């Protein structure tokens, strides 16, 4: 309801993250949001978004989280990329493994300030894409077939969600490309 456009929302995100950095946090990565066509349709948007991750948001692999410290946390399975270099926007997907040193399973904890995760695109961008915490598992070389690997999210040993990396824009390497393009457009 603020009337912000997406560019102004990224300026708000920058200012909010800068407050974290001014308190001594370090920027350790970027995250993509709304990378599934189904999720885009669910929240009524038509483009991916990106946010920033700081060292304070990191939960060690195998660590625990006090969910009471959040408003209404949710978790999502993710794939993390460890880059050797920043690919050029639009670089052919075939050159992907030249830029990416390793991949890892990851979990993102999102925590929207908006009731029922109901927000406009500028709202969620300004809110740093609901980024609250993240866990990165062990790093591995980029596997063959990365564009369509099975993903299982287990909670207490029970499968809670099943998916495929193909749900990430049809090929998760596109998410990396979009992230680089969008971050570059905003000077990051």
PDB file of C-alpha atoms in Angstrom:
ATOM      1  CA  UNK A   1       0.000   0.000   0.000  1.00  0.00           C
ATOM      2  CA  UNK A   2       3.039   2.274   0.015  1.00  0.00           C
ATOM      3  CA  UNK A   3       2.995   2.898  -3.719  1.00  0.00           C
ATOM      4  CA  UNK A   4       6.639   1.864  -4.043  1.00  0.00           C
ATOM      5  CA  UNK A   5       7.819   0.575  -7.382  1.00  0.00           C
ATOM      6  CA  UNK A   6      10.339  -2.267  -7.534  1.00  0.00           C
ATOM      7  CA  UNK A   7      13.380   0.006  -7.946  1.00  0.00           C
ATOM      8  CA  UNK A   8      12.374   2.035  -4.876  1.00  0.00           C
ATOM      9  CA  UNK A   9      11.775  -1.228  -2.989  1.00  0.00           C
ATOM     10  CA  UNK A  10      15.342  -2.357  -3.759  1.00  0.00           C
ATOM     11  CA  UNK A  11      16.548   1.017  -2.414  1.00  0.00           C
ATOM     12  CA  UNK A  12      14.648   0.287   0.828  1.00  0.00           C
ATOM     13  CA  UNK A  13      16.198  -3.196   0.927  1.00  0.00           C
ATOM     14  CA  UNK A  14      19.660  -1.659   0.458  1.00  0.00           C
ATOM     15  CA  UNK A  15      19.084   0.778   3.331  1.00  0.00           C
ATOM     16  CA  UNK A  16      17.810  -1.962   5.644  1.00  0.00           C
ATOM     17  CA  UNK A  17      20.701  -4.293   4.867  1.00  0.00           C
ATOM     18  CA  UNK A  18      23.143  -1.392   5.271  1.00  0.00           C
ATOM     19  CA  UNK A  19      21.885  -0.994   8.859  1.00  0.00           C
ATOM     20  CA  UNK A  20      22.837  -4.632   9.457  1.00  0.00           C
ATOM     21  CA  UNK A  21      26.268  -4.071   7.913  1.00  0.00           C
ATOM     22  CA  UNK A  22      26.761  -0.934  10.016  1.00  0.00           C
ATOM     23  CA  UNK A  23      26.159  -3.129  13.108  1.00  0.00           C
ATOM     24  CA  UNK A  24      29.067  -5.344  12.039  1.00  0.00           C
ATOM     25  CA  UNK A  25      27.374  -8.031   9.966  1.00  0.00           C
ATOM     26  CA  UNK A  26      29.084  -9.107   6.736  1.00  0.00           C
ATOM     27  CA  UNK A  27      27.430  -9.735   3.392  1.00  0.00           C
ATOM     28  CA  UNK A  28      28.049 -13.408   2.542  1.00  0.00           C
ATOM     29  CA  UNK A  29      25.741 -14.049  -0.375  1.00  0.00           C
ATOM     30  CA  UNK A  30      22.697 -13.301  -2.419  1.00  0.00           C
ATOM     31  CA  UNK A  31      19.482 -15.288  -2.534  1.00  0.00           C
ATOM     32  CA  UNK A  32      16.892 -15.641  -5.195  1.00  0.00           C
ATOM     33  CA  UNK A  33      13.186 -15.567  -4.529  1.00  0.00           C
ATOM     34  CA  UNK A  34      10.109 -16.520  -6.494  1.00  0.00           C
ATOM     35  CA  UNK A  35      12.101 -18.781  -8.813  1.00  0.00           C
ATOM     36  CA  UNK A  36       9.256 -21.214  -9.364  1.00  0.00           C
ATOM     37  CA  UNK A  37       6.508 -20.417 -11.842  1.00  0.00           C
ATOM     38  CA  UNK A  38       4.011 -21.952  -9.390  1.00  0.00           C
ATOM     39  CA  UNK A  39       5.201 -19.657  -6.563  1.00  0.00           C
ATOM     40  CA  UNK A  40       5.062 -16.631  -8.863  1.00  0.00           C
ATOM     41  CA  UNK A  41       1.454 -17.456  -9.702  1.00  0.00           C
ATOM     42  CA  UNK A  42       0.624 -18.108  -6.033  1.00  0.00           C
ATOM     43  CA  UNK A  43       1.752 -14.646  -4.937  1.00  0.00           C
ATOM     44  CA  UNK A  44       0.677 -12.880  -8.131  1.00  0.00           C
ATOM     45  CA  UNK A  45       4.043 -11.750  -9.499  1.00  0.00           C
ATOM     46  CA  UNK A  46       5.805 -12.371 -12.774  1.00  0.00           C
ATOM     47  CA  UNK A  47       9.496 -11.911 -12.066  1.00  0.00           C
ATOM     48  CA  UNK A  48      12.176 -13.342  -9.814  1.00  0.00           C
ATOM     49  CA  UNK A  49      13.605 -11.252  -7.006  1.00  0.00           C
ATOM     50  CA  UNK A  50      16.811 -11.261  -5.020  1.00  0.00           C
ATOM     51  CA  UNK A  51      17.866 -10.444  -1.502  1.00  0.00           C
ATOM     52  CA  UNK A  52      21.005 -10.395   0.588  1.00  0.00           C
ATOM     53  CA  UNK A  53      22.355 -12.808   3.175  1.00  0.00           C
ATOM     54  CA  UNK A  54      24.624 -11.854   6.054  1.00  0.00           C
ATOM     55  CA  UNK A  55      26.859 -13.938   8.266  1.00  0.00           C
ATOM     56  CA  UNK A  56      24.461 -13.515  11.213  1.00  0.00           C
ATOM     57  CA  UNK A  57      21.708 -15.242   9.202  1.00  0.00           C
ATOM     58  CA  UNK A  58      23.819 -18.396   8.808  1.00  0.00           C
ATOM     59  CA  UNK A  59      22.840 -21.434  10.859  1.00  0.00           C
ATOM     60  CA  UNK A  60      25.544 -24.112  11.008  1.00  0.00           C
ATOM     61  CA  UNK A  61      24.791 -27.369   9.191  1.00  0.00           C
ATOM     62  CA  UNK A  62      23.254 -29.589  11.871  1.00  0.00           C
ATOM     63  CA  UNK A  63      22.489 -26.568  14.047  1.00  0.00           C
ATOM     64  CA  UNK A  64      19.196 -25.631  15.666  1.00  0.00           C
ATOM     65  CA  UNK A  65      16.921 -22.612  15.344  1.00  0.00           C
ATOM     66  CA  UNK A  66      14.723 -21.023  17.992  1.00  0.00           C
ATOM     67  CA  UNK A  67      11.534 -20.601  15.977  1.00  0.00           C
ATOM     68  CA  UNK A  68      10.169 -18.365  18.727  1.00  0.00           C
ATOM     69  CA  UNK A  69      12.603 -15.689  17.571  1.00  0.00           C
ATOM     70  CA  UNK A  70      10.632 -15.321  14.307  1.00  0.00           C
ATOM     71  CA  UNK A  71       7.160 -14.092  13.375  1.00  0.00           C
ATOM     72  CA  UNK A  72       5.887 -17.085  11.383  1.00  0.00           C
ATOM     73  CA  UNK A  73       8.883 -18.917   9.936  1.00  0.00           C
ATOM     74  CA  UNK A  74       8.758 -21.300   6.981  1.00  0.00           C
ATOM     75  CA  UNK A  75      11.541 -23.346   5.438  1.00  0.00           C
ATOM     76  CA  UNK A  76      12.243 -24.068   1.794  1.00  0.00           C
ATOM     77  CA  UNK A  77      14.780 -26.438   0.257  1.00  0.00           C
ATOM     78  CA  UNK A  78      17.299 -24.625  -1.908  1.00  0.00           C
ATOM     79  CA  UNK A  79      20.485 -25.139  -3.898  1.00  0.00           C
ATOM     80  CA  UNK A  80      23.519 -22.994  -3.049  1.00  0.00           C
ATOM     81  CA  UNK A  81      26.249 -22.054  -5.508  1.00  0.00           C
ATOM     82  CA  UNK A  82      29.870 -21.373  -4.573  1.00  0.00           C
ATOM     83  CA  UNK A  83      31.342 -19.183  -7.311  1.00  0.00           C
ATOM     84  CA  UNK A  84      34.898 -19.070  -8.592  1.00  0.00           C
ATOM     85  CA  UNK A  85      34.021 -15.988 -10.577  1.00  0.00           C
ATOM     86  CA  UNK A  86      30.956 -13.922 -11.286  1.00  0.00           C
ATOM     87  CA  UNK A  87      29.500 -14.983 -14.628  1.00  0.00           C
ATOM     88  CA  UNK A  88      28.618 -12.288 -17.099  1.00  0.00           C
ATOM     89  CA  UNK A  89      24.868 -11.652 -17.394  1.00  0.00           C
ATOM     90  CA  UNK A  90      23.513 -13.840 -20.181  1.00  0.00           C
ATOM     91  CA  UNK A  91      26.633 -16.009 -20.279  1.00  0.00           C
ATOM     92  CA  UNK A  92      25.751 -19.302 -21.976  1.00  0.00           C
ATOM     93  CA  UNK A  93      24.506 -21.942 -19.556  1.00  0.00           C
ATOM     94  CA  UNK A  94      27.137 -24.275 -21.006  1.00  0.00           C
ATOM     95  CA  UNK A  95      29.817 -22.114 -19.349  1.00  0.00           C
ATOM     96  CA  UNK A  96      28.096 -22.494 -15.988  1.00  0.00           C
ATOM     97  CA  UNK A  97      30.550 -25.016 -14.544  1.00  0.00           C
ATOM     98  CA  UNK A  98      33.443 -22.692 -15.367  1.00  0.00           C
ATOM     99  CA  UNK A  99      31.987 -20.109 -12.995  1.00  0.00           C
ATOM    100  CA  UNK A 100      30.614 -22.379 -10.259  1.00  0.00           C
ATOM    101  CA  UNK A 101      33.148 -24.173  -8.063  1.00  0.00           C
ATOM    102  CA  UNK A 102      30.594 -26.236  -6.128  1.00  0.00           C
ATOM    103  CA  UNK A 103      26.947 -26.693  -5.209  1.00  0.00           C
ATOM    104  CA  UNK A 104      25.345 -27.628  -1.906  1.00  0.00           C
ATOM    105  CA  UNK A 105      21.940 -28.491  -0.571  1.00  0.00           C
ATOM    106  CA  UNK A 106      20.590 -25.617   1.474  1.00  0.00           C
ATOM    107  CA  UNK A 107      17.594 -24.651   3.545  1.00  0.00           C
ATOM    108  CA  UNK A 108      16.244 -21.137   3.643  1.00  0.00           C
ATOM    109  CA  UNK A 109      14.208 -19.930   6.579  1.00  0.00           C
ATOM    110  CA  UNK A 110      11.842 -17.219   5.392  1.00  0.00           C
ATOM    111  CA  UNK A 111       9.878 -15.018   7.753  1.00  0.00           C
ATOM    112  CA  UNK A 112       7.598 -12.461   6.142  1.00  0.00           C
ATOM    113  CA  UNK A 113       6.465  -9.431   8.042  1.00  0.00           C
ATOM    114  CA  UNK A 114       3.213  -9.661   6.054  1.00  0.00           C
ATOM    115  CA  UNK A 115       0.284 -11.706   7.385  1.00  0.00           C
ATOM    116  CA  UNK A 116      -0.148 -15.014   5.566  1.00  0.00           C
ATOM    117  CA  UNK A 117       2.805 -14.127   3.311  1.00  0.00           C
ATOM    118  CA  UNK A 118       0.422 -11.898   1.331  1.00  0.00           C
ATOM    119  CA  UNK A 119       2.405  -9.085  -0.244  1.00  0.00           C
ATOM    120  CA  UNK A 120       3.029  -7.164  -3.435  1.00  0.00           C
ATOM    121  CA  UNK A 121       6.276  -7.529  -5.334  1.00  0.00           C
ATOM    122  CA  UNK A 122       7.656  -4.219  -3.984  1.00  0.00           C
ATOM    123  CA  UNK A 123       6.607  -5.222  -0.439  1.00  0.00           C
ATOM    124  CA  UNK A 124       8.613  -8.445  -0.456  1.00  0.00           C
ATOM    125  CA  UNK A 125      11.611  -6.854  -2.188  1.00  0.00           C
ATOM    126  CA  UNK A 126      11.742  -4.094   0.453  1.00  0.00           C
ATOM    127  CA  UNK A 127      11.475  -6.817   3.128  1.00  0.00           C
ATOM    128  CA  UNK A 128      14.720  -8.364   1.771  1.00  0.00           C
ATOM    129  CA  UNK A 129      12.685 -11.149   0.141  1.00  0.00           C
ATOM    130  CA  UNK A 130      11.625 -12.515   3.545  1.00  0.00           C
ATOM    131  CA  UNK A 131      15.232 -13.677   4.166  1.00  0.00           C
ATOM    132  CA  UNK A 132      15.670 -14.622   7.814  1.00  0.00           C
ATOM    133  CA  UNK A 133      18.197 -17.475   8.068  1.00  0.00           C
ATOM    134  CA  UNK A 134      19.889 -20.154   5.975  1.00  0.00           C
ATOM    135  CA  UNK A 135      21.774 -23.417   6.273  1.00  0.00           C
ATOM    136  CA  UNK A 136      24.254 -24.666   3.684  1.00  0.00           C
ATOM    137  CA  UNK A 137      25.110 -28.364   3.588  1.00  0.00           C
ATOM    138  CA  UNK A 138      28.337 -29.928   2.322  1.00  0.00           C
ATOM    139  CA  UNK A 139      29.784 -28.568  -0.910  1.00  0.00           C
ATOM    140  CA  UNK A 140      30.146 -30.940  -3.876  1.00  0.00           C
ATOM    141  CA  UNK A 141      31.416 -30.599  -7.421  1.00  0.00           C
ATOM    142  CA  UNK A 142      28.675 -29.628  -9.884  1.00  0.00           C
ATOM    143  CA  UNK A 143      26.939 -32.937 -10.692  1.00  0.00           C
ATOM    144  CA  UNK A 144      25.741 -34.059 -14.097  1.00  0.00           C
ATOM    145  CA  UNK A 145      22.026 -33.512 -14.486  1.00  0.00           C
ATOM    146  CA  UNK A 146      21.921 -30.619 -12.019  1.00  0.00           C
ATOM    147  CA  UNK A 147      19.009 -29.140 -13.968  1.00  0.00           C
ATOM    148  CA  UNK A 148      16.727 -32.025 -12.900  1.00  0.00           C
ATOM    149  CA  UNK A 149      17.830 -33.540  -9.600  1.00  0.00           C
ATOM    150  CA  UNK A 150      15.353 -34.836  -7.030  1.00  0.00           C
ATOM    151  CA  UNK A 151      14.949 -32.805  -3.856  1.00  0.00           C
ATOM    152  CA  UNK A 152      13.576 -34.144  -0.565  1.00  0.00           C
ATOM    153  CA  UNK A 153      12.845 -32.015   2.469  1.00  0.00           C
ATOM    154  CA  UNK A 154      12.636 -34.205   5.557  1.00  0.00           C
ATOM    155  CA  UNK A 155      11.463 -33.080   8.966  1.00  0.00           C
ATOM    156  CA  UNK A 156      12.150 -35.416  11.874  1.00  0.00           C
ATOM    157  CA  UNK A 157      12.936 -38.210   9.416  1.00  0.00           C
ATOM    158  CA  UNK A 158       9.657 -37.859   7.502  1.00  0.00           C
ATOM    159  CA  UNK A 159       9.440 -36.537   3.952  1.00  0.00           C
ATOM    160  CA  UNK A 160       7.651 -33.178   4.084  1.00  0.00           C
ATOM    161  CA  UNK A 161       8.217 -32.020   0.526  1.00  0.00           C
ATOM    162  CA  UNK A 162       9.356 -33.614  -2.729  1.00  0.00           C
ATOM    163  CA  UNK A 163      10.494 -31.690  -5.758  1.00  0.00           C
ATOM    164  CA  UNK A 164      13.031 -31.287  -8.503  1.00  0.00           C
ATOM    165  CA  UNK A 165      15.626 -28.688  -9.307  1.00  0.00           C
ATOM    166  CA  UNK A 166      13.754 -28.378 -12.633  1.00  0.00           C
ATOM    167  CA  UNK A 167      11.076 -26.418 -10.716  1.00  0.00           C
ATOM    168  CA  UNK A 168      13.618 -23.601 -10.468  1.00  0.00           C
ATOM    169  CA  UNK A 169      12.841 -21.755 -13.716  1.00  0.00           C
ATOM    170  CA  UNK A 170      13.027 -25.031 -15.647  1.00  0.00           C
ATOM    171  CA  UNK A 171      16.809 -25.040 -15.073  1.00  0.00           C
ATOM    172  CA  UNK A 172      18.275 -23.648 -11.850  1.00  0.00           C
ATOM    173  CA  UNK A 173      21.198 -22.178 -13.772  1.00  0.00           C
ATOM    174  CA  UNK A 174      18.709 -19.592 -15.055  1.00  0.00           C
ATOM    175  CA  UNK A 175      18.192 -18.436 -11.464  1.00  0.00           C
ATOM    176  CA  UNK A 176      21.915 -17.743 -11.161  1.00  0.00           C
ATOM    177  CA  UNK A 177      21.816 -15.799 -14.414  1.00  0.00           C
ATOM    178  CA  UNK A 178      18.774 -13.793 -13.267  1.00  0.00           C
ATOM    179  CA  UNK A 179      20.421 -13.111  -9.916  1.00  0.00           C
ATOM    180  CA  UNK A 180      23.558 -11.769 -11.532  1.00  0.00           C
ATOM    181  CA  UNK A 181      21.551  -9.612 -13.934  1.00  0.00           C
ATOM    182  CA  UNK A 182      19.266  -8.193 -11.215  1.00  0.00           C
ATOM    183  CA  UNK A 183      22.015  -7.597  -8.663  1.00  0.00           C
ATOM    184  CA  UNK A 184      24.128  -5.886 -11.315  1.00  0.00           C
ATOM    185  CA  UNK A 185      21.183  -3.661 -12.263  1.00  0.00           C
ATOM    186  CA  UNK A 186      21.120  -2.499  -8.647  1.00  0.00           C
ATOM    187  CA  UNK A 187      24.868  -1.979  -8.300  1.00  0.00           C
ATOM    188  CA  UNK A 188      25.724  -5.115  -6.313  1.00  0.00           C
TER     189      UNK A 188
END
